[in-house]
């Protein structure tokens, strides 16, 4: 690939935990004191800190949203939620209708949210933009998933039906296969469609993003994650059996006796009870870690693939090299940090994650010279876009 | 003072080397190879002050200056009154400490006062039909949970039921009509309330007691859970805690789920211990009010606790809790 000869510009995150802690805790304090009103300012300061400390090719990013826009959006959102909450007093049907209306305008809100977020982001004096159409959003978020589901349902029924003509066993096996593989493919297909829509509609100034997302490649990633999960479960079960075998020297009656003594309130056999609890805890934790790893693996692979397929006007190439194991390590330790500090060490976790993600992200190409051709596209920020943001309508493509 | 840096021209990401002259009178002059522009600080579009971040300066012709050494420009701007009180707060040790103390206090208050209040409030809003449905479903599943039909003689059942009914009639403020059920669960001596106000007593508990009157204290305790709507409140509470933890942690992935449920369990147990104490006080209060024999009430509790002690392995037993409860109960009864 040509891009290998291109220079690589790695992202850098310059934020510091102690500095951010001050910002974060003052945000929390003022939000509490102002009964949440300050949270709009808090959001802007947070974002500004993270954007402003993210460096690419010697330049920082900027976050340009105005707190008042966000506050207004939040007020509108709260009013709407209150209306929805009191609507059953008028009639139950009204509430259902409102709910349906919300679902119906969901894609519009998603587009507005993506647009708002990109338009308030600036790099080298040029704003980003999202130019996806509403029609495209309805296609990607509603029509295609619906069609895919109908087709999947029909194919599955047909195959299982044909199988049942041959024999119930064949039908059963077919059913499992269709739902495991077909279901995975269905999911990969939807994810492909959605990320295609989102990634291909970003712009940096007048320069367009292009992402060549293949459903086959996405399917492979999902299958691999499933295989890792399945393999892990089998390996852990074998290991568990082995440990049990070694511990009880092939005498499983001991294990039975242990259970029996516990059932009879065998307080006298404390050691046995302790060992048993230890074994169960170990099994529990290892399955936990496995699940955690599969999640990290899937997230990392998807990000790496999607970034790898994305370029800007064929001149700048996105690179993501998140290592699943390291990613899991950061997620895991962050979660422990947050839980054991009752949330007070959140800044530590956020800065760590930002550093990790920056390190794993790069852009190939000569940004400096390509930037010369980049002009600001016409981007006016509408307040309406913020309404979507206030609802937190986001789709997790990346 | 002259600060070097680069300037981005309007509507473009092209940058040029530039110089910024900062005058003590509060003027800034930006000059590069294409010319110069001059303006008073107050008229410029200056980026917010946050952390040690570089503050870009926008001029009226759309060009935007970024300094090579941000700290010099930042401190000059601060001197010109362009600093930010927010940034000062964010760096102030006292403020940070205050923030720390206040947020900890708010978390504590929300957990110790807010959450129980909200969960009882919401539990009160749950339609009675849902509590009934829940209670009935639990009863339907009793056999799968290891409960079997009672072996207590109908006569004894009747005596206890009469006791129970008279208690129910005399206590006011019960939100629903409680019903009494007898079930056998191995050698387990226990009594508990369900969401719909049903109260279940196990055979072993009845056997443990010398006479039906000793059961009154325990029945009153369970009636307290009914009166306080504790079962529903605890359901609402667990839901609220899990939601909050997920919101705080910001991730509902697998491990979080597990740890969250462990945390939820831990916290919920804390609250249920609180509810148990309230229920004990309720039992004590009403047994006095209704003139029930106090020694029988205490005896009933004692029998139950002694039985528990022998049945649960010490490493998971709530042994100190039992002693504490009994001590408080005695204090209440004797006061």
CSV table of C-alpha atoms in Angstrom, one decimal, chain A residues 16 19 21-23 25-30 32 38 44-46 48-49 52-53 58-60 62 122-126 204 262 265-267 270 273-274 277 284 288-289 291-292 295 299 331-332 335-336 338-339 342-344 368 371-372 374-376, chain B residues 6 8-15 45 47-54 56 62-64 66 84-87 89-91 95-100 102-104 106-107 245 248-249 251 253-259 261 263 310-315:
chain,number,residue,atom,x,y,z
A,16,UNK,CA,-2.4,16.0,33.3
A,19,UNK,CA,-4.6,19.8,36.4
A,21,UNK,CA,-8.7,17.0,38.7
A,22,UNK,CA,-9.1,20.7,39.7
A,23,UNK,CA,-11.2,21.4,36.6
A,25,UNK,CA,-14.0,18.8,40.9
A,26,UNK,CA,-14.9,22.5,40.4
A,27,UNK,CA,-17.2,21.4,37.6
A,28,UNK,CA,-18.9,18.9,40.0
A,29,UNK,CA,-19.0,21.5,42.9
A,30,UNK,CA,-20.5,24.3,40.8
A,32,UNK,CA,-24.1,20.8,42.6
A,38,UNK,CA,-23.6,24.8,35.5
A,44,UNK,CA,-17.8,22.8,27.6
A,45,UNK,CA,-14.8,23.1,29.9
A,46,UNK,CA,-14.3,19.3,30.0
A,48,UNK,CA,-12.2,22.0,25.8
A,49,UNK,CA,-9.7,20.5,28.1
A,52,UNK,CA,-7.2,21.4,23.5
A,53,UNK,CA,-4.8,18.8,24.9
A,58,UNK,CA,2.0,19.9,16.2
A,59,UNK,CA,-1.5,21.5,16.3
A,60,UNK,CA,-4.2,21.2,18.9
A,62,UNK,CA,-10.5,23.1,19.6
A,122,UNK,CA,-11.9,22.7,14.9
A,123,UNK,CA,-8.4,21.7,13.8
A,124,UNK,CA,-6.0,24.1,12.2
A,125,UNK,CA,-8.6,26.8,12.1
A,126,UNK,CA,-10.9,24.6,10.0
A,204,UNK,CA,-12.8,18.5,7.5
A,262,UNK,CA,-21.9,-27.2,54.0
A,265,UNK,CA,-24.4,-26.3,58.3
A,266,UNK,CA,-20.9,-27.8,58.6
A,267,UNK,CA,-19.3,-25.0,60.5
A,270,UNK,CA,-14.3,-24.3,57.7
A,273,UNK,CA,-15.8,-24.2,52.9
A,274,UNK,CA,-13.1,-21.6,52.4
A,277,UNK,CA,-15.6,-20.4,48.0
A,284,UNK,CA,-16.3,-16.4,38.5
A,288,UNK,CA,-15.5,-12.2,34.1
A,289,UNK,CA,-12.1,-11.5,32.7
A,291,UNK,CA,-16.0,-11.6,28.9
A,292,UNK,CA,-14.2,-8.4,29.5
A,295,UNK,CA,-15.6,-6.9,24.7
A,299,UNK,CA,-14.1,-2.9,20.3
A,331,UNK,CA,-10.6,-0.4,30.9
A,332,UNK,CA,-10.3,-2.8,33.8
A,335,UNK,CA,-13.1,0.7,36.3
A,336,UNK,CA,-11.5,-0.4,39.6
A,338,UNK,CA,-13.6,4.6,39.7
A,339,UNK,CA,-15.4,2.0,41.8
A,342,UNK,CA,-16.6,6.1,44.7
A,343,UNK,CA,-16.3,8.0,41.5
A,344,UNK,CA,-13.9,10.6,42.9
A,368,UNK,CA,0.8,20.5,6.4
A,371,UNK,CA,-4.0,21.6,4.5
A,372,UNK,CA,-3.2,24.2,1.9
A,374,UNK,CA,-8.5,22.9,2.6
A,375,UNK,CA,-11.1,25.6,2.8
A,376,UNK,CA,-13.8,26.1,5.3
B,6,UNK,CA,2.1,31.1,13.8
B,8,UNK,CA,-3.8,30.8,10.5
B,9,UNK,CA,-5.5,32.9,7.8
B,10,UNK,CA,-9.2,33.1,7.8
B,11,UNK,CA,-11.1,30.1,6.4
B,12,UNK,CA,-7.9,28.2,5.8
B,13,UNK,CA,-5.7,25.7,7.6
B,14,UNK,CA,-2.6,27.2,6.1
B,15,UNK,CA,-0.3,28.6,8.7
B,45,UNK,CA,-11.6,36.9,20.3
B,47,UNK,CA,-9.8,31.4,23.6
B,48,UNK,CA,-11.0,30.4,27.1
B,49,UNK,CA,-8.4,30.0,29.8
B,50,UNK,CA,-8.2,26.5,30.9
B,51,UNK,CA,-5.3,24.5,32.4
B,52,UNK,CA,-2.0,25.3,30.9
B,53,UNK,CA,-3.5,25.2,27.4
B,54,UNK,CA,-2.4,27.7,24.7
B,56,UNK,CA,-5.4,31.3,20.6
B,62,UNK,CA,-10.3,36.2,10.7
B,63,UNK,CA,-6.6,35.3,11.3
B,64,UNK,CA,-5.9,33.3,14.4
B,66,UNK,CA,-1.2,30.5,18.3
B,84,UNK,CA,-10.4,33.6,34.3
B,85,UNK,CA,-11.8,33.4,37.8
B,86,UNK,CA,-12.8,29.8,36.9
B,87,UNK,CA,-9.2,28.8,36.2
B,89,UNK,CA,-10.8,28.4,41.3
B,90,UNK,CA,-9.7,25.2,39.5
B,91,UNK,CA,-6.1,25.7,40.8
B,95,UNK,CA,-11.5,25.2,46.4
B,96,UNK,CA,-10.4,21.7,45.4
B,97,UNK,CA,-10.7,20.6,49.0
B,98,UNK,CA,-14.1,22.2,49.3
B,99,UNK,CA,-15.2,20.5,46.1
B,100,UNK,CA,-13.9,17.2,47.4
B,102,UNK,CA,-18.9,18.8,49.2
B,103,UNK,CA,-19.1,16.1,46.6
B,104,UNK,CA,-18.3,13.4,49.1
B,106,UNK,CA,-23.5,14.9,48.6
B,107,UNK,CA,-22.7,11.3,47.6
B,245,UNK,CA,-23.4,3.0,39.3
B,248,UNK,CA,-21.1,7.0,37.1
B,249,UNK,CA,-18.9,4.3,35.7
B,251,UNK,CA,-20.0,1.6,31.0
B,253,UNK,CA,-20.0,-3.9,29.9
B,254,UNK,CA,-19.6,-7.4,31.4
B,255,UNK,CA,-17.2,-6.9,34.3
B,256,UNK,CA,-18.9,-3.7,35.4
B,257,UNK,CA,-22.1,-5.7,35.5
B,258,UNK,CA,-20.6,-8.2,37.8
B,259,UNK,CA,-18.9,-5.7,40.1
B,261,UNK,CA,-24.2,-6.4,41.1
B,263,UNK,CA,-21.7,-3.5,44.9
B,310,UNK,CA,-26.0,-23.2,64.7
B,311,UNK,CA,-27.1,-23.5,61.1
B,312,UNK,CA,-25.0,-21.0,59.3
B,313,UNK,CA,-21.3,-21.5,59.0
B,314,UNK,CA,-19.7,-18.8,61.1
B,315,UNK,CA,-17.8,-17.2,58.1
